[in-house]
Every structure is written in C-alpha cells, then in structure tokens.
C-alpha cells in the first residue's frame, strides 16, 4: 500500500506512526540509561516519571537527572583529597586506640578511606543551643581574630539578627585580618536581603565567592539542586564552629514563617584543637573549587595531641564531589556498631532502605532507638515523605518524639552508646546523602556525649511522644499525601 502525502488522512497516519516510534524509542532508551549506576528506588521513580508523564519526566531528568558534579569540579575535589592526605601526620590513618571498641576502629578507617581525613586527638568542644547567643558567640570569636577568618554557610544573610556578626567581620578587616566568605548561591540568593548582604560584604572589603553558582550565561551550571549545605566558621586556625545553624534570622525572614510564628532550633559546637585544622581544610577545599586559589599558607598539618582527657574527632565531608555517599556510610556503620543506645535528631528524616533497615535492625538486636523530629514541617514534600516512615518505625519499636511547634527542630546530630556522637550539617535524608555537600564530625568522648544527653533530655521535655495507636488514626488523605511524597523523594 502506497502512502499519498497529498492525502491528509495518510499524512496524519504517518505522523502518528512516527510519534509512536519516537515514544517507544524514548521508553527503551530510558530503561537503558536511567537505572545505570543509580539506586533501584531512584531508577524506578525516574522510570515511572518518564512513562506516566513523558514530556515533563524527560525534561526533569535532563535538568536534574545527573546526581554528580561536572568533571572539572570532580577533578578539583580529587586534587584536594591528595592535598589533605599530604597534610596529615598519619598517612595510614590514626593508630588503633586500645580503648576503642573493635567496631569503632573500622569506622574511623572507613572515614579515612572515603574522605582522606584522619581521626585526631586533643580536642575540646562546647555545645551551643541558643540561636541568637550562638551568632553573638561567633561574632565575639571573630573579634579575637589576628590573622584570618573563614566563613562558609549554606545561607548567609545580613539582617537585624546577624548584623552583629557582619559588624565583627568589618572590624576584623579594619584590623588587617583577611576575611574570606563562601555562601551557597541558590540558597542565599533566595533569601530576603541578598543584594544588601552582597553589598555589605563588598563594602567592608571581604573576599567572597558563591558556592555552586547557577549562572548559565556566565558558564556556571550543574544540576541546580546540587547545593553546598555546609556551615563552618574558622578563626585563625585556633577555634571553629560547625553544626546546623545558618547565618540568618531565626524565622529565615520568610513571610509564611513569620505568619505561622515559626522559629528554628539549632545545635552548634565550638571546637579547639587539631580538628580546627581539619575543618579549615574543608573550607580551603571549597575555596579552591570556587576560586581556583589554593590557600597553602593557611593549611596546617593535622597532628594529634596525646591527652586521654580530651576528645578524639574526625571530620567527614560528603556530597556529590565524592564517589560514595560518605555520610550515609558513616551513619550505617555507627548504627550497626551500636550496642547500648541510639538517639537520632534529624529535621528532615527521609531514610533510604539501607538506613531504615539499619535502624529497625538495631531495635531487633535489643538496642533502644529514639528519634527526635519536629511536630510541624516547613517543607511540605519533605514533611509528608518523612511521615510515610512513621508506621514502620513505630511498629519496629522506635520511639518517636515530636518537638512541639512553633519550633522547627533543625538540629542534626545523634549519639551512639555512651561515648560516640556525630554532629554537623547533614540531615538523614536522601538529599543529604546524594545531592548536598555536607560536613559531619565524628566525636569519641564520654564528656561530649554527656553534654549531648543534656540536649536530648531538653528535647524530650518539650516534645510529645508519638504512639502507634495515635498514628493509625491519621485520615486517609494524609496517608495518600505521605505515600506520594515518598515516591517523589526518590527522584535523584
């Protein structure tokens, strides 16, 4: 049968056949391309998106389907890994401590292999809970600076609350101190007063760069939702701050937050000792990646101080700049190593299957697990995705405590037994594992965990424990929303 292209019906038939062939080719290509080197859950979620909403699904995949940074950035990260190894006094990692549990030695080695960062002794750490008080404490530390101040935050905003910190930076520059500033481009740009913040930094004479800029016309582009989520302040290599707090007002200056009366609750630690040099190496790495300037004169060799009364610490950077999910591997190793008790605090708790199994397996092994989350959420999709895991956790025996509104419990930390803890910027969700650049600090020391227990007891005193009976009374519409949000959380 010959096709007459002058006949509209024949032309329409040809167009339909071509569209069907293109559709089939796209679906076959998706099956080949999408699952490669991707989690099965993420691969399945992307395939469902392409199959059920093909045009939008393909567009989204092309825009945010690659979870890795561009090759140039990956190459810079590898160069800095070698630089970090060269600045460590123990090429093979910290020697085994006879007081360590056997499982803990393997965790320290794991982190060393993944990140090049060694475990270092001789540190002190103080926990800071008060939001405004923490910003004032950082400003006071900057006022003591004599050489340099390194500032790296996911969100940096000059407002009424944080003005004291910016004033301290300006005073430091006036004294001749070098002030270098990094902030995430997308997160800070979306915050109120961004232009004022940039003008303030420029006017005071600070050296600053935006992390992971999304500026295609300037040649800066990667997957838009790959973000640098780290929060670090280093002063003279003498003291450092790290944790969950962004430099912005407690309401994040959003009208919706202010209307709801939302306030963020954070936890930050101020550290002294060799671990300060480790945190500074993270800043130096990110500064080099964004500016191509290697601050060799600011780097110091990571050396341990042999003092059993002080803390052992190991900095663990993670994110798409690394081959593996360093933070997830660390968390899993600790969860499986725990013998007596696990207490987790995570504002955005959306575990992958491996973490869900690790937590529920711990309970089956007889290890009690407490989970602190917020009673309310500030991000609807993440909030509903998180809720979708509550039933499985409660049935397994995990005790869930909901930090009462109007506070958003934004702290990110957990404790293992009586002498191991982790604190940092990383949530326990798939975004923090695969898409965000994070920094965590592993700490071994009973004194630090005792201080953590005080914080956890405070959380417990102002939280409401969620029971399985109560949870099973949730309306059907909430269950449906939770399930749908859970599916979208796997799109990585």
CSV table of C-alpha atoms in Angstrom, one decimal:
chain,number,residue,atom,x,y,z
A,1,UNK,CA,0.0,0.0,0.0
A,2,UNK,CA,1.5,3.3,-1.1
A,3,UNK,CA,1.2,6.4,1.1
A,4,UNK,CA,-0.2,9.5,-0.6
A,5,UNK,CA,1.3,12.5,1.2
A,6,UNK,CA,-1.2,14.8,-0.6
A,7,UNK,CA,-3.9,13.0,1.3
A,8,UNK,CA,-4.4,14.5,4.8
A,9,UNK,CA,-5.5,11.2,6.2
A,10,UNK,CA,-2.3,9.4,5.0
A,11,UNK,CA,-0.2,12.3,6.3
A,12,UNK,CA,-1.8,12.1,9.8
A,13,UNK,CA,-1.2,8.3,9.8
A,14,UNK,CA,2.5,8.8,9.1
A,15,UNK,CA,2.8,11.4,11.9
A,16,UNK,CA,1.0,9.1,14.4
A,17,UNK,CA,3.3,6.2,13.5
A,18,UNK,CA,6.4,8.4,13.8
A,19,UNK,CA,5.3,9.7,17.2
A,20,UNK,CA,4.6,6.2,18.4
A,21,UNK,CA,8.1,5.1,17.2
A,22,UNK,CA,9.7,8.1,19.0
A,23,UNK,CA,7.7,7.3,22.1
A,24,UNK,CA,8.9,3.7,22.0
A,25,UNK,CA,12.5,4.7,21.4
A,26,UNK,CA,12.4,7.2,24.4
A,27,UNK,CA,11.0,4.5,26.7
A,28,UNK,CA,13.6,1.9,25.6
A,29,UNK,CA,16.4,4.5,26.0
A,30,UNK,CA,15.1,5.4,29.4
A,31,UNK,CA,15.2,1.7,30.5
A,32,UNK,CA,18.8,1.5,29.4
A,33,UNK,CA,20.1,4.9,30.6
A,34,UNK,CA,18.2,5.8,33.8
A,35,UNK,CA,18.9,2.7,36.0
A,36,UNK,CA,22.7,2.7,35.3
A,37,UNK,CA,24.8,3.4,38.4
A,38,UNK,CA,21.6,4.6,40.2
A,39,UNK,CA,19.8,3.3,43.3
A,40,UNK,CA,17.0,0.9,42.3
A,41,UNK,CA,14.4,3.1,44.1
A,42,UNK,CA,15.7,6.2,42.3
A,43,UNK,CA,15.8,4.5,39.0
A,44,UNK,CA,12.3,3.2,39.4
A,45,UNK,CA,11.0,6.6,40.4
A,46,UNK,CA,12.5,8.2,37.3
A,47,UNK,CA,11.2,5.5,35.0
A,48,UNK,CA,7.7,6.0,36.4
A,49,UNK,CA,8.0,9.7,35.8
A,50,UNK,CA,9.1,9.2,32.2
A,51,UNK,CA,6.5,6.6,31.5
A,52,UNK,CA,3.5,8.3,33.1
A,53,UNK,CA,4.4,12.0,32.3
A,54,UNK,CA,6.8,11.5,29.4
A,55,UNK,CA,7.4,15.1,28.3
A,56,UNK,CA,7.7,16.6,31.8
A,57,UNK,CA,9.5,13.5,33.0
A,58,UNK,CA,12.2,13.7,30.3
A,59,UNK,CA,12.6,17.5,30.8
A,60,UNK,CA,13.1,17.0,34.6
A,61,UNK,CA,15.5,14.1,34.0
A,62,UNK,CA,17.6,16.3,31.6
A,63,UNK,CA,17.6,19.1,34.2
A,64,UNK,CA,18.2,17.3,37.5
A,65,UNK,CA,18.8,13.7,36.5
A,66,UNK,CA,22.6,13.7,36.9
A,67,UNK,CA,23.5,13.5,40.7
A,68,UNK,CA,27.2,14.2,40.1
A,69,UNK,CA,29.1,17.4,39.7
A,70,UNK,CA,30.8,18.4,36.4
A,71,UNK,CA,34.1,16.7,35.7
A,72,UNK,CA,36.1,19.8,36.3
A,73,UNK,CA,34.8,20.1,39.8
A,74,UNK,CA,35.3,16.4,40.5
A,75,UNK,CA,38.9,16.7,39.4
A,76,UNK,CA,39.4,19.6,41.8
A,77,UNK,CA,38.0,17.5,44.6
A,78,UNK,CA,40.4,14.7,43.9
A,79,UNK,CA,43.3,17.1,43.9
A,80,UNK,CA,42.2,18.4,47.3
A,81,UNK,CA,41.9,14.9,48.6
A,82,UNK,CA,45.5,14.4,47.8
A,83,UNK,CA,46.3,17.8,49.4
A,84,UNK,CA,44.6,16.7,52.6
A,85,UNK,CA,46.4,13.4,52.7
A,86,UNK,CA,49.7,15.3,52.3
A,87,UNK,CA,48.7,17.5,55.3
A,88,UNK,CA,48.1,14.5,57.7
A,89,UNK,CA,50.8,13.3,60.1
A,90,UNK,CA,49.5,9.7,59.9
A,91,UNK,CA,49.5,8.5,56.3
A,92,UNK,CA,47.5,5.4,57.1
A,93,UNK,CA,45.1,7.0,59.5
A,94,UNK,CA,45.1,7.3,63.2
A,95,UNK,CA,46.7,4.3,65.0
A,96,UNK,CA,44.3,1.9,66.8
A,97,UNK,CA,43.5,3.1,70.3
A,98,UNK,CA,43.3,0.1,72.7
A,99,UNK,CA,40.4,1.8,74.4
A,100,UNK,CA,38.3,1.8,71.2
A,101,UNK,CA,35.6,-0.8,70.8
A,102,UNK,CA,36.7,-3.1,67.9
A,103,UNK,CA,33.9,-1.8,65.7
A,104,UNK,CA,34.8,1.8,66.2
A,105,UNK,CA,38.4,1.4,64.7
A,106,UNK,CA,36.9,0.1,61.5
A,107,UNK,CA,34.5,3.2,61.3
A,108,UNK,CA,37.5,5.5,61.7
A,109,UNK,CA,39.3,3.7,58.9
A,110,UNK,CA,36.2,3.8,56.7
A,111,UNK,CA,36.0,7.5,57.0
A,112,UNK,CA,39.7,7.9,56.3
A,113,UNK,CA,39.4,5.8,53.2
A,114,UNK,CA,36.4,7.8,51.9
A,115,UNK,CA,37.5,11.3,52.8
A,116,UNK,CA,41.3,11.3,53.4
A,117,UNK,CA,40.5,12.8,56.8
A,118,UNK,CA,42.2,11.2,59.8
A,119,UNK,CA,41.0,10.8,63.4
A,120,UNK,CA,42.8,13.4,65.5
A,121,UNK,CA,43.2,13.6,69.3
A,122,UNK,CA,43.5,16.5,71.7
A,123,UNK,CA,40.3,18.5,71.1
A,124,UNK,CA,37.7,20.3,73.2
A,125,UNK,CA,34.1,21.0,72.2
A,126,UNK,CA,31.3,23.1,73.6
A,127,UNK,CA,27.7,22.8,72.6
A,128,UNK,CA,25.6,25.9,71.8
A,129,UNK,CA,21.8,25.7,71.7
A,130,UNK,CA,20.8,29.4,72.0
A,131,UNK,CA,20.2,30.7,68.4
A,132,UNK,CA,20.9,34.4,68.9
A,133,UNK,CA,23.6,33.5,71.5
A,134,UNK,CA,25.4,31.4,69.0
A,135,UNK,CA,25.6,34.2,66.5
A,136,UNK,CA,26.9,36.5,69.2
A,137,UNK,CA,29.5,33.9,70.2
A,138,UNK,CA,30.7,33.6,66.6
A,139,UNK,CA,30.9,37.4,66.4
A,140,UNK,CA,32.9,37.5,69.7
A,141,UNK,CA,35.3,34.9,68.3
A,142,UNK,CA,35.8,37.0,65.1
A,143,UNK,CA,36.7,40.0,67.3
A,144,UNK,CA,39.6,38.0,68.6
A,145,UNK,CA,41.0,37.2,65.1
A,146,UNK,CA,44.5,38.4,64.3
A,147,UNK,CA,45.2,36.5,61.0
A,148,UNK,CA,42.2,35.2,59.1
A,149,UNK,CA,38.5,34.4,59.3
A,150,UNK,CA,37.0,31.7,57.1
A,151,UNK,CA,33.2,31.8,56.8
A,152,UNK,CA,31.3,29.1,54.9
A,153,UNK,CA,27.5,28.9,55.3
A,154,UNK,CA,24.7,27.5,53.2
A,155,UNK,CA,22.7,30.6,53.9
A,156,UNK,CA,24.4,33.9,54.7
A,157,UNK,CA,22.1,36.9,55.2
A,158,UNK,CA,22.8,40.3,56.8
A,159,UNK,CA,19.6,41.2,58.8
A,160,UNK,CA,18.8,42.6,62.2
A,161,UNK,CA,19.8,39.4,64.0
A,162,UNK,CA,23.0,38.7,62.1
A,163,UNK,CA,24.2,42.3,61.9
A,164,UNK,CA,26.4,41.8,64.9
A,165,UNK,CA,28.3,39.1,63.0
A,166,UNK,CA,28.8,41.2,59.9
A,167,UNK,CA,29.9,44.1,62.1
A,168,UNK,CA,32.6,41.8,63.7
A,169,UNK,CA,33.8,40.8,60.2
A,170,UNK,CA,34.1,44.5,59.2
A,171,UNK,CA,36.1,45.3,62.4
A,172,UNK,CA,38.4,42.4,61.7
A,173,UNK,CA,39.1,43.7,58.2
A,174,UNK,CA,39.8,47.1,59.6
A,175,UNK,CA,42.4,45.5,61.9
A,176,UNK,CA,44.1,43.9,58.9
A,177,UNK,CA,42.6,40.5,59.2
A,178,UNK,CA,41.9,38.6,56.0
A,179,UNK,CA,38.2,37.6,55.8
A,180,UNK,CA,37.1,35.0,53.2
A,181,UNK,CA,33.5,34.2,52.8
A,182,UNK,CA,31.7,31.4,51.0
A,183,UNK,CA,27.9,31.0,50.7
A,184,UNK,CA,25.6,28.8,48.6
A,185,UNK,CA,24.4,30.8,45.6
A,186,UNK,CA,20.9,29.4,45.2
A,187,UNK,CA,20.0,29.3,48.9
A,188,UNK,CA,21.4,32.7,49.8
A,189,UNK,CA,20.0,34.3,46.6
A,190,UNK,CA,16.5,33.2,47.5
A,191,UNK,CA,16.8,34.7,51.0
A,192,UNK,CA,15.4,38.2,51.7
A,193,UNK,CA,18.0,40.9,51.5
A,194,UNK,CA,20.5,39.1,49.3
A,195,UNK,CA,21.6,42.2,47.4
A,196,UNK,CA,22.1,44.0,50.7
A,197,UNK,CA,24.2,41.1,52.0
A,198,UNK,CA,26.5,41.1,48.9
A,199,UNK,CA,26.9,44.9,49.1
A,200,UNK,CA,27.8,44.7,52.8
A,201,UNK,CA,30.5,42.1,52.1
A,202,UNK,CA,31.9,44.0,49.2
A,203,UNK,CA,31.8,47.3,51.1
A,204,UNK,CA,33.7,46.0,54.1
A,205,UNK,CA,36.4,44.5,51.8
A,206,UNK,CA,35.8,40.8,52.4
A,207,UNK,CA,36.9,38.3,49.8
A,208,UNK,CA,33.8,36.3,48.8
A,209,UNK,CA,32.6,33.7,46.4
A,210,UNK,CA,29.3,32.0,45.7
A,211,UNK,CA,29.3,28.2,46.0
A,212,UNK,CA,27.9,26.1,43.2
A,213,UNK,CA,26.6,29.1,41.2
A,214,UNK,CA,23.7,28.5,38.8
A,215,UNK,CA,24.7,31.1,36.2
A,216,UNK,CA,24.5,29.5,32.7
A,217,UNK,CA,25.2,32.8,30.9
A,218,UNK,CA,28.5,33.1,32.8
A,219,UNK,CA,29.5,29.4,32.2
A,220,UNK,CA,28.5,28.2,35.7
A,221,UNK,CA,26.0,25.4,35.5
A,222,UNK,CA,25.4,22.0,37.0
A,223,UNK,CA,22.3,20.3,38.3
A,224,UNK,CA,20.5,23.2,40.0
A,225,UNK,CA,19.6,21.3,43.2
A,226,UNK,CA,23.1,20.2,43.9
A,227,UNK,CA,23.9,22.5,46.8
A,228,UNK,CA,26.7,23.2,49.3
A,229,UNK,CA,24.9,22.8,52.7
A,230,UNK,CA,27.9,23.1,54.9
A,231,UNK,CA,28.2,25.5,57.9
A,232,UNK,CA,31.7,26.3,59.1
A,233,UNK,CA,33.5,29.2,60.8
A,234,UNK,CA,37.2,29.1,61.4
A,235,UNK,CA,39.2,31.8,63.2
A,236,UNK,CA,43.0,31.8,62.9
A,237,UNK,CA,43.1,28.0,62.9
A,238,UNK,CA,42.6,28.4,66.7
A,239,UNK,CA,38.8,27.9,67.1
A,240,UNK,CA,36.0,26.8,64.8
A,241,UNK,CA,32.2,26.5,64.8
A,242,UNK,CA,30.2,23.9,63.0
A,243,UNK,CA,26.7,22.4,63.1
A,244,UNK,CA,23.2,23.1,61.8
A,245,UNK,CA,22.9,26.9,62.1
A,246,UNK,CA,22.7,29.3,59.1
A,247,UNK,CA,23.6,32.9,59.5
A,248,UNK,CA,20.1,34.4,59.2
A,249,UNK,CA,17.3,35.4,61.5
A,250,UNK,CA,15.6,32.6,63.3
A,251,UNK,CA,12.4,33.0,61.2
A,252,UNK,CA,14.5,32.8,58.0
A,253,UNK,CA,12.8,36.2,57.1
A,254,UNK,CA,10.0,34.5,55.3
A,255,UNK,CA,6.5,35.9,55.5
A,256,UNK,CA,4.9,32.5,55.8
A,257,UNK,CA,7.2,31.6,58.6
A,258,UNK,CA,6.6,34.8,60.5
A,259,UNK,CA,2.9,34.4,60.0
A,260,UNK,CA,3.0,31.0,61.5
A,261,UNK,CA,5.3,32.1,64.2
A,262,UNK,CA,8.0,29.5,63.2
A,263,UNK,CA,11.3,29.6,64.9
A,264,UNK,CA,14.3,27.4,64.1
A,265,UNK,CA,16.0,25.4,66.9
A,266,UNK,CA,19.7,24.6,66.2
A,267,UNK,CA,22.8,23.0,67.7
A,268,UNK,CA,26.3,24.2,67.0
A,269,UNK,CA,29.6,23.1,68.6
A,270,UNK,CA,32.6,25.3,69.1
A,271,UNK,CA,35.8,23.3,68.9
A,272,UNK,CA,39.5,23.9,69.6
A,273,UNK,CA,42.4,21.6,68.9
A,274,UNK,CA,43.7,19.8,65.8
A,275,UNK,CA,40.1,19.3,64.5
A,276,UNK,CA,40.0,23.0,63.8
A,277,UNK,CA,42.7,22.5,61.1
A,278,UNK,CA,40.6,19.7,59.7
A,279,UNK,CA,37.6,21.9,59.4
A,280,UNK,CA,39.8,24.6,57.8
A,281,UNK,CA,40.9,22.1,55.2
A,282,UNK,CA,37.2,21.7,54.2
A,283,UNK,CA,37.0,25.5,53.8
A,284,UNK,CA,40.3,25.5,51.8
A,285,UNK,CA,38.9,22.8,49.6
A,286,UNK,CA,35.7,24.6,48.8
A,287,UNK,CA,37.5,27.9,48.4
A,288,UNK,CA,39.8,26.3,45.8
A,289,UNK,CA,36.9,24.7,44.0
A,290,UNK,CA,35.1,28.0,43.6
A,291,UNK,CA,38.1,30.4,43.2
A,292,UNK,CA,40.9,28.2,41.9
A,293,UNK,CA,43.1,29.8,44.6
A,294,UNK,CA,44.8,27.2,46.8
A,295,UNK,CA,45.4,28.6,50.3
A,296,UNK,CA,48.5,26.6,51.0
A,297,UNK,CA,49.8,29.1,53.6
A,298,UNK,CA,46.6,28.7,55.7
A,299,UNK,CA,46.8,24.9,55.8
A,300,UNK,CA,48.4,23.2,58.7
A,301,UNK,CA,49.4,19.5,59.1
A,302,UNK,CA,46.8,17.5,61.0
A,303,UNK,CA,48.6,16.4,64.2
A,304,UNK,CA,47.1,14.6,67.2
A,305,UNK,CA,47.7,15.7,70.8
A,306,UNK,CA,48.1,12.7,73.1
A,307,UNK,CA,45.8,13.6,76.0
A,308,UNK,CA,43.2,11.0,77.1
A,309,UNK,CA,41.2,13.7,78.9
A,310,UNK,CA,40.4,15.4,75.5
A,311,UNK,CA,38.2,14.4,72.6
A,312,UNK,CA,39.0,12.3,69.5
A,313,UNK,CA,37.4,13.9,66.4
A,314,UNK,CA,37.2,13.1,62.7
A,315,UNK,CA,35.8,15.5,60.2
A,316,UNK,CA,33.7,13.7,57.4
A,317,UNK,CA,32.9,15.8,54.3
A,318,UNK,CA,30.4,14.3,51.9
A,319,UNK,CA,28.5,15.2,48.8
A,320,UNK,CA,28.4,14.7,45.0
A,321,UNK,CA,32.0,15.7,44.8
A,322,UNK,CA,32.9,12.3,46.2
A,323,UNK,CA,32.5,8.9,44.6
A,324,UNK,CA,30.5,7.4,47.5
A,325,UNK,CA,27.9,8.7,50.0
A,326,UNK,CA,30.3,9.3,52.8
A,327,UNK,CA,27.8,10.4,55.4
A,328,UNK,CA,25.4,7.6,54.7
A,329,UNK,CA,28.2,5.0,55.1
A,330,UNK,CA,29.3,6.6,58.3
A,331,UNK,CA,25.8,6.6,59.7
A,332,UNK,CA,25.1,3.0,58.7
A,333,UNK,CA,28.4,1.8,60.3
A,334,UNK,CA,27.6,3.5,63.6
A,335,UNK,CA,24.0,2.2,63.6
A,336,UNK,CA,25.3,-1.4,63.1
A,337,UNK,CA,28.1,-0.9,65.7
A,338,UNK,CA,25.8,0.4,68.5
A,339,UNK,CA,25.5,-1.8,71.4
A,340,UNK,CA,23.5,0.0,74.1
A,341,UNK,CA,21.6,3.1,72.8
A,342,UNK,CA,20.9,5.2,69.7
A,343,UNK,CA,19.4,8.7,69.8
A,344,UNK,CA,18.8,10.4,66.4
A,345,UNK,CA,17.9,14.1,65.8
A,346,UNK,CA,17.0,15.0,62.2
A,347,UNK,CA,14.7,17.7,60.9
A,348,UNK,CA,14.2,16.0,57.6
A,349,UNK,CA,14.2,12.3,58.1
A,350,UNK,CA,13.7,10.5,54.8
A,351,UNK,CA,15.9,7.4,55.0
A,352,UNK,CA,16.7,5.1,52.2
A,353,UNK,CA,16.1,1.4,52.5
A,354,UNK,CA,19.5,0.7,53.9
A,355,UNK,CA,19.1,3.2,56.7
A,356,UNK,CA,15.6,2.1,57.5
A,357,UNK,CA,16.8,-1.5,57.9
A,358,UNK,CA,19.8,-0.4,60.0
A,359,UNK,CA,17.6,1.4,62.5
A,360,UNK,CA,14.9,-1.3,62.7
A,361,UNK,CA,17.6,-4.0,62.9
A,362,UNK,CA,19.1,-2.1,65.9
A,363,UNK,CA,15.8,-2.4,67.7
A,364,UNK,CA,15.6,-6.1,66.9
A,365,UNK,CA,19.1,-6.5,68.3
A,366,UNK,CA,17.9,-5.1,71.6
A,367,UNK,CA,19.3,-1.6,71.1
A,368,UNK,CA,16.8,1.2,72.0
A,369,UNK,CA,16.4,3.8,69.4
A,370,UNK,CA,14.9,7.3,70.0
A,371,UNK,CA,14.1,9.6,67.1
A,372,UNK,CA,13.5,13.4,67.5
A,373,UNK,CA,11.7,15.2,64.7
A,374,UNK,CA,9.5,18.3,64.5
A,375,UNK,CA,5.8,18.3,65.2
A,376,UNK,CA,5.2,20.5,62.2
A,377,UNK,CA,7.1,21.0,58.9
A,378,UNK,CA,8.3,23.9,56.9
A,379,UNK,CA,8.7,22.0,53.6
A,380,UNK,CA,5.5,20.1,52.5
A,381,UNK,CA,7.0,17.4,50.3
A,382,UNK,CA,9.8,16.5,52.7
A,383,UNK,CA,7.4,16.7,55.7
A,384,UNK,CA,4.9,14.3,54.1
A,385,UNK,CA,7.7,12.0,52.8
A,386,UNK,CA,9.1,11.8,56.4
A,387,UNK,CA,5.7,10.9,57.9
A,388,UNK,CA,5.4,8.0,55.5
A,389,UNK,CA,8.1,6.2,57.5
A,390,UNK,CA,6.5,6.6,60.9
A,391,UNK,CA,4.3,3.5,60.9
A,392,UNK,CA,7.2,1.2,60.0
A,393,UNK,CA,9.4,2.8,62.7
A,394,UNK,CA,6.8,2.6,65.4
A,395,UNK,CA,5.9,-1.0,64.6
A,396,UNK,CA,9.6,-1.9,64.9
A,397,UNK,CA,9.8,-0.3,68.3
A,398,UNK,CA,11.5,3.1,67.6
A,399,UNK,CA,10.3,5.8,70.0
A,400,UNK,CA,9.4,9.0,68.0
A,401,UNK,CA,9.4,12.3,69.8
A,402,UNK,CA,7.9,15.3,68.1
A,403,UNK,CA,9.4,18.7,69.1
A,404,UNK,CA,6.5,21.0,69.7
A,405,UNK,CA,5.5,23.8,67.5
A,406,UNK,CA,6.1,26.7,66.7
A,407,UNK,CA,9.7,25.5,66.7
A,408,UNK,CA,11.3,23.7,63.8
A,409,UNK,CA,13.9,21.3,65.2
A,410,UNK,CA,16.7,21.9,62.7
A,411,UNK,CA,19.5,20.3,64.7
A,412,UNK,CA,21.3,17.4,63.1
A,413,UNK,CA,23.1,15.0,65.4
A,414,UNK,CA,23.0,11.6,67.0
A,415,UNK,CA,24.6,9.6,69.8
A,416,UNK,CA,25.8,6.0,69.9
A,417,UNK,CA,26.1,4.3,73.3
A,418,UNK,CA,27.9,6.5,75.9
A,419,UNK,CA,30.9,7.7,74.1
A,420,UNK,CA,30.3,8.3,70.4
A,421,UNK,CA,28.4,11.1,68.7
A,422,UNK,CA,28.0,12.8,65.3
A,423,UNK,CA,27.1,16.5,64.8
A,424,UNK,CA,27.1,18.6,61.6
A,425,UNK,CA,25.0,19.9,58.7
A,426,UNK,CA,23.7,16.6,57.3
A,427,UNK,CA,20.1,15.5,57.6
A,428,UNK,CA,19.2,11.9,57.5
A,429,UNK,CA,17.5,12.1,54.1
A,430,UNK,CA,18.3,11.1,50.5
A,431,UNK,CA,19.0,14.7,49.5
A,432,UNK,CA,21.8,15.0,52.2
A,433,UNK,CA,23.2,11.6,51.2
A,434,UNK,CA,23.4,12.1,47.5
A,435,UNK,CA,22.8,15.8,46.4
A,436,UNK,CA,24.1,18.1,49.1
A,437,UNK,CA,27.7,18.9,50.1
A,438,UNK,CA,27.7,18.3,53.9
A,439,UNK,CA,30.2,18.2,56.7
A,440,UNK,CA,29.8,16.0,59.8
A,441,UNK,CA,32.1,15.5,62.8
A,442,UNK,CA,32.5,12.1,64.5
A,443,UNK,CA,33.4,12.5,68.2
A,444,UNK,CA,34.5,9.9,70.7
A,445,UNK,CA,34.5,11.1,74.3
A,446,UNK,CA,32.1,10.4,77.2
A,447,UNK,CA,32.1,14.1,78.3
A,448,UNK,CA,30.8,15.2,74.9
A,449,UNK,CA,28.1,12.5,74.9
A,450,UNK,CA,27.1,13.6,78.4
A,451,UNK,CA,26.6,17.1,77.1
A,452,UNK,CA,24.6,15.7,74.2
A,453,UNK,CA,22.4,13.8,76.6
A,454,UNK,CA,21.5,17.1,78.3
A,455,UNK,CA,20.4,18.5,75.0
A,456,UNK,CA,18.4,15.3,74.2
A,457,UNK,CA,16.8,15.4,77.6
A,458,UNK,CA,15.7,19.0,76.9
A,459,UNK,CA,14.2,17.9,73.6
A,460,UNK,CA,12.4,15.1,75.3
A,461,UNK,CA,11.0,17.5,78.0
A,462,UNK,CA,9.3,19.8,75.3
A,463,UNK,CA,8.3,17.0,72.9
A,464,UNK,CA,5.3,14.8,72.5
A,465,UNK,CA,5.9,11.1,72.1
A,466,UNK,CA,4.0,9.7,69.1
A,467,UNK,CA,2.3,6.3,69.6
A,468,UNK,CA,1.4,3.7,67.1
A,469,UNK,CA,-2.3,3.8,68.2
A,470,UNK,CA,-2.4,7.6,67.7
A,471,UNK,CA,-0.6,7.4,64.3
A,472,UNK,CA,-3.1,4.8,62.9
A,473,UNK,CA,-5.9,7.3,63.4
A,474,UNK,CA,-4.4,9.5,60.6
A,475,UNK,CA,-7.0,10.4,58.0
A,476,UNK,CA,-6.8,8.7,54.6
A,477,UNK,CA,-5.9,11.9,52.7
A,478,UNK,CA,-2.8,12.3,54.9
A,479,UNK,CA,-1.7,8.7,54.2
A,480,UNK,CA,-2.2,9.3,50.4
A,481,UNK,CA,-0.2,12.5,50.5
A,482,UNK,CA,2.6,10.9,52.6
A,483,UNK,CA,2.9,8.0,50.1
A,484,UNK,CA,3.0,10.3,47.0
A,485,UNK,CA,5.7,12.5,48.7
A,486,UNK,CA,7.7,9.4,49.5
A,487,UNK,CA,7.7,8.5,45.8
A,488,UNK,CA,9.0,11.9,44.7
A,489,UNK,CA,11.7,11.8,47.4
A,490,UNK,CA,13.5,9.1,45.4
A,491,UNK,CA,13.9,11.2,42.3
A,492,UNK,CA,17.7,11.6,42.4
